[in-house]
């Protein structure tokens, strides 16, 4: 620990506005406990990347940041994305790109413009989205916003200190915050990939110009803890952070349905859920191993779907798991009532876990 205070890595999971608001509640608890100022790196995925960007690149006042998040969530982004995508210029650009992709070589073969550009525009219309990734507004804080490259299947890590695709190298150009968040939040079922071309510097010093087709970072790692894990090698990644504690804020809904599906679409969806859940369990197991081996001093896993009876401390006014776990994972307008429920549970769960497992983190 430096200066008597711990170095904390904060991971904010994916899950649309449900993740954004649950994470907001967690940040409220960390702020009130005096822990948020000890976060030296924040990692965000999809809805978590939106929250991470609004905190890292937004107003320094926590109250102003809190207000900006609640205002965005209650207004919603889906209709704005729709009308931006329906603008004549956007429709023509998307149609031309699609035509070139359908025609294939020598005309193109890849879609270089999709309606996900409307999400970029919506984010860029806000102050935090207009910044470059290097322009963090909180001194001493590093950021990592993750997307998934569809060609290599690897994570694209956009960050304030470096941006990279591990199988290729480091990105040399400055990257706008709006681009990074849009790439991380491009949920495949609703938004096509985001196309960007970057110059990469390889580890041997050579450079390569490459086009990326990026989709939701949750496809690769929905918890966002991978870049924060200890003992990562510089031979494989540029994202290495020396941390004492990791706080993972996980907006997953858990196992809500326990009946077997009868038909094909149901079977396919359940197969995806099982594969996804096993990957999530593997990420959580990494945290336990890191703590058990002393690679980190401790961790907190604030999980939206934790069953109420399994929380280590009782709380009389606890927002029940079942009141929030079914909330959808899109960027549609959220009612103030739903926002209050989800954010309050995030705050309550985080407070309970800090008090029980890591009381040494609280402000001294």
Coordinates of C-alpha atoms in Angstrom, one line a residue:
X1 CA 0.0 0.0 0.0
X2 CA 1.2 3.5 -0.8
X3 CA 1.0 6.3 1.8
X4 CA -0.9 4.0 4.2
X5 CA -3.9 3.8 1.8
X6 CA -4.8 0.8 -0.3
X7 CA -4.6 0.7 -4.1
X8 CA -8.0 -0.5 -5.3
X9 CA -9.1 -1.7 -8.7
X10 CA -12.8 -1.3 -9.5
X11 CA -14.6 -3.4 -12.1
X12 CA -18.0 -2.5 -13.3
X13 CA -19.8 -5.3 -15.2
X14 CA -22.0 -5.2 -18.2
X15 CA -25.8 -5.3 -18.2
X16 CA -27.2 -2.1 -19.8
X17 CA -28.8 0.5 -17.6
X18 CA -29.3 -2.2 -14.9
X19 CA -25.5 -2.4 -14.6
X20 CA -25.1 1.4 -14.8
X21 CA -27.6 2.0 -11.9
X22 CA -26.5 -0.9 -9.7
X23 CA -22.9 0.4 -10.2
X24 CA -24.0 3.9 -9.3
X25 CA -25.4 2.5 -6.0
X26 CA -22.1 0.8 -5.3
X27 CA -20.2 4.0 -6.0
X28 CA -22.4 5.9 -3.6
X29 CA -21.5 3.4 -0.9
X30 CA -17.8 3.6 -1.7
X31 CA -18.0 7.4 -1.7
X32 CA -19.8 7.6 1.6
X33 CA -17.3 5.1 3.2
X34 CA -14.3 7.1 1.9
X35 CA -13.1 4.3 -0.3
X36 CA -13.8 5.7 -3.7
X37 CA -10.8 8.0 -3.6
X38 CA -8.5 5.0 -3.2
X39 CA -9.5 3.6 -6.6
X40 CA -6.5 3.8 -8.9
X41 CA -8.0 2.0 -11.9
X42 CA -11.6 1.5 -13.1
X43 CA -12.5 -1.2 -15.6
X44 CA -15.9 -1.0 -17.4
X45 CA -17.9 -3.2 -19.7
X46 CA -21.0 -2.2 -21.6
X47 CA -23.4 -0.5 -19.1
X48 CA -20.5 -0.5 -16.7
X49 CA -18.3 1.2 -19.2
X50 CA -20.8 4.0 -19.5
X51 CA -20.8 4.5 -15.7
X52 CA -16.9 4.3 -15.6
X53 CA -16.7 6.9 -18.3
X54 CA -19.1 9.3 -16.7
X55 CA -17.2 9.1 -13.4
X56 CA -13.7 9.2 -14.8
X57 CA -14.3 11.9 -17.5
X58 CA -17.1 13.8 -15.8
X59 CA -17.4 16.4 -13.1
X60 CA -15.1 16.0 -10.1
X61 CA -18.0 16.7 -7.7
X62 CA -19.6 13.4 -6.8
X63 CA -23.0 15.0 -6.4
X64 CA -22.8 16.5 -9.9
X65 CA -21.7 13.1 -11.3
X66 CA -24.6 11.3 -9.5
X67 CA -27.0 13.8 -11.0
X68 CA -25.6 13.4 -14.5
X69 CA -26.0 9.6 -14.3
X70 CA -29.6 9.7 -13.0
X71 CA -30.6 12.3 -15.6
X72 CA -29.2 10.2 -18.5
X73 CA -30.8 7.0 -17.3
X74 CA -34.2 8.4 -16.7
X75 CA -34.1 10.1 -20.1
X76 CA -32.9 6.9 -21.8
X77 CA -30.7 6.5 -24.9
X78 CA -32.7 4.1 -27.1
X79 CA -35.0 6.6 -28.7
X80 CA -32.1 9.0 -29.2
X81 CA -30.1 6.2 -30.9
X82 CA -33.1 5.4 -33.1
X83 CA -33.7 8.9 -34.4
X84 CA -30.0 9.5 -35.0
X85 CA -29.8 6.3 -36.9
X86 CA -32.9 7.3 -38.9
X87 CA -31.4 10.6 -40.1
X88 CA -31.1 10.6 -43.9
X89 CA -27.3 10.9 -43.9
X90 CA -26.9 8.0 -41.5
X91 CA -29.4 5.8 -43.5
X92 CA -27.5 6.5 -46.7
X93 CA -24.1 5.8 -45.1
X94 CA -25.3 2.6 -43.6
X95 CA -26.9 1.4 -46.8
X96 CA -23.8 2.2 -48.8
X97 CA -21.6 0.3 -46.3
X98 CA -24.1 -2.7 -46.4
X99 CA -24.1 -2.7 -50.2
X100 CA -20.3 -2.9 -50.3
X101 CA -20.2 -5.7 -47.8
X102 CA -22.8 -7.7 -49.8
X103 CA -21.0 -7.1 -53.0
X104 CA -17.7 -8.2 -51.5
X105 CA -14.3 -7.7 -53.1
X106 CA -13.1 -5.6 -54.9
X107 CA -15.7 -3.2 -53.6
X108 CA -15.3 -3.8 -49.9
X109 CA -16.4 -7.0 -48.1
X110 CA -16.7 -5.5 -44.7
X111 CA -19.3 -3.1 -43.2
X112 CA -17.4 0.1 -42.3
X113 CA -20.4 2.1 -41.1
X114 CA -23.4 0.7 -39.1
X115 CA -26.2 2.2 -37.0
X116 CA -23.9 1.8 -33.9
X117 CA -22.5 5.2 -35.1
X118 CA -25.7 6.6 -33.7
X119 CA -24.7 5.5 -30.3
X120 CA -21.3 7.1 -30.8
X121 CA -23.0 10.4 -31.7
X122 CA -25.4 10.2 -28.7
X123 CA -22.4 9.7 -26.4
X124 CA -20.3 12.4 -28.1
X125 CA -23.2 14.9 -27.6
X126 CA -22.4 14.8 -23.8
X127 CA -19.3 16.4 -22.2
X128 CA -17.7 13.1 -21.0
X129 CA -18.0 11.6 -24.5
X130 CA -16.2 14.5 -26.1
X131 CA -13.0 13.9 -24.2
X132 CA -10.1 11.7 -25.3
X133 CA -9.3 8.7 -23.2
X134 CA -6.1 10.2 -21.9
X135 CA -8.0 13.2 -20.5
X136 CA -9.2 11.8 -17.2
X137 CA -10.7 14.4 -14.9
X138 CA -9.7 12.6 -11.7
X139 CA -6.0 12.8 -10.9
X140 CA -4.3 9.5 -10.4
X141 CA -7.1 7.4 -11.9
X142 CA -6.5 5.0 -14.8
X143 CA -9.3 3.7 -17.0
X144 CA -9.9 0.5 -19.0
X145 CA -12.9 0.2 -21.3
X146 CA -13.2 -3.2 -23.0
X147 CA -14.7 -4.3 -26.3
X148 CA -14.4 -7.5 -28.3
X149 CA -12.7 -7.8 -31.7
X150 CA -14.8 -10.0 -33.9
X151 CA -11.9 -11.0 -36.2
X152 CA -9.4 -12.3 -33.5
X153 CA -11.9 -13.0 -30.7
X154 CA -9.7 -11.0 -28.3
X155 CA -10.5 -8.1 -26.0
X156 CA -9.8 -4.6 -27.2
X157 CA -8.7 -2.7 -24.1
X158 CA -9.2 1.1 -24.4
X159 CA -7.5 3.0 -21.6
X160 CA -6.2 6.3 -20.4
X161 CA -2.7 5.0 -20.2
X162 CA -2.7 2.7 -23.2
X163 CA -5.1 1.2 -25.7
X164 CA -4.3 -2.2 -27.2
X165 CA -5.3 -5.5 -28.8
X166 CA -3.0 -8.0 -27.2
X167 CA -2.6 -10.2 -30.3
X168 CA -1.5 -7.2 -32.4
X169 CA -0.1 -4.4 -30.2
X170 CA -0.7 -0.9 -28.8
X171 CA -2.9 1.7 -30.6
X172 CA -1.0 4.8 -31.4
X173 CA -3.9 7.2 -32.1
X174 CA -5.8 9.1 -29.4
X175 CA -9.2 7.4 -28.9
X176 CA -12.4 9.4 -28.1
X177 CA -14.3 8.3 -25.0
X178 CA -17.5 8.0 -27.1
X179 CA -15.9 5.5 -29.4
X180 CA -14.6 3.3 -26.6
X181 CA -17.9 3.2 -24.7
X182 CA -20.0 2.6 -27.9
X183 CA -17.7 -0.3 -28.9
X184 CA -18.0 -1.8 -25.4
X185 CA -21.8 -1.4 -25.3
X186 CA -22.6 -2.6 -28.9
X187 CA -24.8 -5.5 -27.7
X188 CA -24.8 -7.9 -30.7
X189 CA -28.6 -8.6 -30.7
X190 CA -29.4 -4.9 -31.0
X191 CA -26.4 -3.1 -32.5
X192 CA -24.0 -4.1 -35.2
X193 CA -20.3 -3.9 -34.7
X194 CA -18.4 -0.6 -34.6
X195 CA -15.7 -0.3 -37.2
X196 CA -12.5 1.7 -36.6
X197 CA -9.1 1.6 -38.2
X198 CA -6.0 2.1 -36.0
X199 CA -2.2 2.0 -36.3
X200 CA -0.8 -0.6 -34.0
X201 CA 2.8 -0.7 -32.6
X202 CA 3.9 -4.2 -32.1
X203 CA 6.3 -5.3 -29.3
X204 CA 9.2 -5.5 -31.7
X205 CA 8.6 -1.8 -32.7
X206 CA 7.1 -2.4 -36.1
X207 CA 3.7 -0.9 -37.0
X208 CA 0.6 -2.2 -38.7
X209 CA -2.5 -0.5 -39.9
X210 CA -5.6 -2.7 -39.1
X211 CA -9.4 -2.3 -39.2
X212 CA -11.3 -3.6 -36.2
X213 CA -14.9 -4.8 -36.1
X214 CA -15.8 -4.4 -32.4
X215 CA -18.8 -5.7 -30.4
X216 CA -19.9 -5.7 -26.8
X217 CA -17.0 -6.2 -24.3
X218 CA -19.2 -8.6 -22.3
X219 CA -18.8 -11.2 -25.1
X220 CA -15.2 -11.6 -23.9
X221 CA -15.4 -10.8 -20.2
X222 CA -18.6 -9.4 -18.8
X223 CA -17.2 -8.7 -15.3
X224 CA -14.3 -6.6 -16.4
X225 CA -11.9 -8.0 -13.8
X226 CA -9.4 -9.6 -16.2
X227 CA -7.2 -6.5 -16.8
X228 CA -7.1 -5.9 -13.0
X229 CA -5.9 -9.4 -12.0
X230 CA -2.4 -9.7 -10.5
X231 CA 0.6 -11.4 -12.0
X232 CA -0.2 -10.6 -15.6
X233 CA 2.7 -10.7 -18.0
X234 CA 4.1 -7.7 -20.0
X235 CA 4.8 -10.2 -22.7
X236 CA 1.0 -10.6 -23.3
X237 CA -0.6 -7.3 -22.2
X238 CA 0.0 -3.6 -21.8
X239 CA -2.6 -3.4 -19.0
X240 CA -0.9 -4.3 -15.7
X241 CA -1.9 -2.6 -12.5
X242 CA -0.4 -3.0 -9.0
X243 CA -3.3 -3.4 -6.7
X244 CA -4.0 -4.3 -3.1
X245 CA -7.8 -4.9 -3.4
X246 CA -10.3 -5.5 -6.2
X247 CA -13.9 -4.5 -6.0
X248 CA -16.1 -6.2 -8.6
X249 CA -19.6 -4.7 -9.1
X250 CA -21.6 -7.4 -10.8
X251 CA -25.1 -6.7 -12.2
X252 CA -25.8 -10.3 -13.3
X253 CA -29.3 -11.5 -12.6
X254 CA -28.3 -15.0 -11.5
X255 CA -30.3 -18.2 -12.0
X256 CA -33.9 -17.0 -12.4
X257 CA -35.4 -19.9 -14.3
X258 CA -35.0 -23.6 -13.3
X259 CA -37.1 -25.4 -15.9
X260 CA -35.7 -27.0 -19.0
X261 CA -36.8 -25.5 -22.3
X262 CA -38.7 -27.7 -24.8
X263 CA -38.0 -26.0 -28.2
X264 CA -35.0 -25.0 -30.3
X265 CA -34.9 -21.3 -29.6
X266 CA -35.3 -21.9 -25.9
X267 CA -32.6 -24.6 -26.0
X268 CA -30.2 -22.3 -27.8
X269 CA -30.8 -19.5 -25.4
X270 CA -30.3 -21.8 -22.4
X271 CA -27.1 -23.2 -23.9
X272 CA -25.8 -19.6 -24.2
X273 CA -26.8 -18.9 -20.6
X274 CA -25.0 -22.0 -19.3
X275 CA -21.8 -21.1 -21.2
X276 CA -22.0 -17.5 -20.1
X277 CA -22.6 -18.5 -16.5
X278 CA -19.6 -20.9 -16.5
X279 CA -17.4 -18.1 -17.8
X280 CA -18.6 -15.8 -15.1
X281 CA -18.0 -18.4 -12.4
X282 CA -14.5 -18.8 -13.7
X283 CA -13.8 -15.1 -13.4
X284 CA -15.2 -15.1 -9.8
X285 CA -13.0 -18.0 -9.0
X286 CA -9.9 -16.0 -10.1
X287 CA -10.7 -13.4 -7.4
X288 CA -10.8 -16.1 -4.8
X289 CA -7.5 -17.7 -5.9
X290 CA -5.8 -14.3 -6.0
X291 CA -6.9 -13.6 -2.4
X292 CA -6.0 -17.1 -1.2
X293 CA -2.5 -17.0 -2.6
X294 CA -1.8 -13.5 -1.3
X295 CA -1.6 -11.9 -4.7
X296 CA -4.1 -9.3 -3.5
X297 CA -5.0 -8.5 0.1
X298 CA -8.7 -9.0 -0.4
X299 CA -11.7 -8.4 -2.7
X300 CA -15.4 -7.5 -2.6
X301 CA -17.9 -9.0 -5.1
X302 CA -21.0 -6.9 -5.0
X303 CA -23.4 -9.1 -6.8
X304 CA -26.9 -7.9 -7.7
X305 CA -28.3 -11.4 -7.7
X306 CA -26.9 -12.6 -4.4
X307 CA -29.7 -14.3 -2.5
X308 CA -30.8 -12.2 0.4
X309 CA -30.3 -14.9 3.0
X310 CA -26.7 -15.4 1.8
X311 CA -25.6 -11.8 2.6
X312 CA -23.3 -11.9 5.6
X313 CA -25.2 -9.3 7.6
X314 CA -28.9 -8.6 8.0
X315 CA -30.5 -5.4 6.9
X316 CA -34.1 -4.6 7.9
X317 CA -34.9 -2.4 4.9
X318 CA -32.9 -4.4 2.3
X319 CA -34.3 -4.1 -1.3
X320 CA -35.1 -7.7 -2.2
X321 CA -33.2 -9.5 -4.9
X322 CA -36.4 -10.4 -6.7
X323 CA -37.4 -6.7 -6.9
X324 CA -34.5 -5.9 -9.2
X325 CA -33.1 -9.0 -10.8
X326 CA -35.6 -9.3 -13.6
X327 CA -35.0 -5.7 -14.9
X328 CA -34.0 -5.7 -18.6
X329 CA -30.5 -5.0 -19.8
X330 CA -31.0 -2.3 -22.5
X331 CA -30.6 1.4 -22.6
X332 CA -34.2 2.3 -22.6
X333 CA -35.6 5.0 -20.3
X334 CA -35.7 3.8 -16.6
X335 CA -38.4 5.0 -14.3
X336 CA -37.3 6.9 -11.2
X337 CA -38.9 4.1 -9.1
X338 CA -36.8 1.4 -10.8
X339 CA -33.7 3.5 -10.5
X340 CA -34.2 4.0 -6.8
X341 CA -34.7 0.3 -6.2
X342 CA -31.7 -0.9 -8.2
X343 CA -29.3 1.8 -7.0
X344 CA -30.4 1.3 -3.4
X345 CA -29.7 -2.4 -3.6
X346 CA -26.3 -1.7 -5.1
X347 CA -25.5 0.7 -2.2
X348 CA -26.8 -1.7 0.4
X349 CA -25.0 -4.8 -0.8
X350 CA -21.7 -2.9 -1.2
X351 CA -22.0 -1.4 2.3
X352 CA -22.7 -4.8 3.9
X353 CA -19.7 -6.5 2.1
X354 CA -17.3 -3.7 3.0
X355 CA -18.3 -3.8 6.6
X356 CA -18.1 -7.6 6.9
X357 CA -15.2 -8.5 4.7
X358 CA -13.0 -5.5 4.4
X359 CA -13.7 -3.0 7.2
X360 CA -10.0 -2.0 7.0
X361 CA -10.9 -0.2 3.7
X362 CA -13.2 2.3 5.4
X363 CA -12.0 5.9 5.9
X364 CA -9.6 6.2 8.9

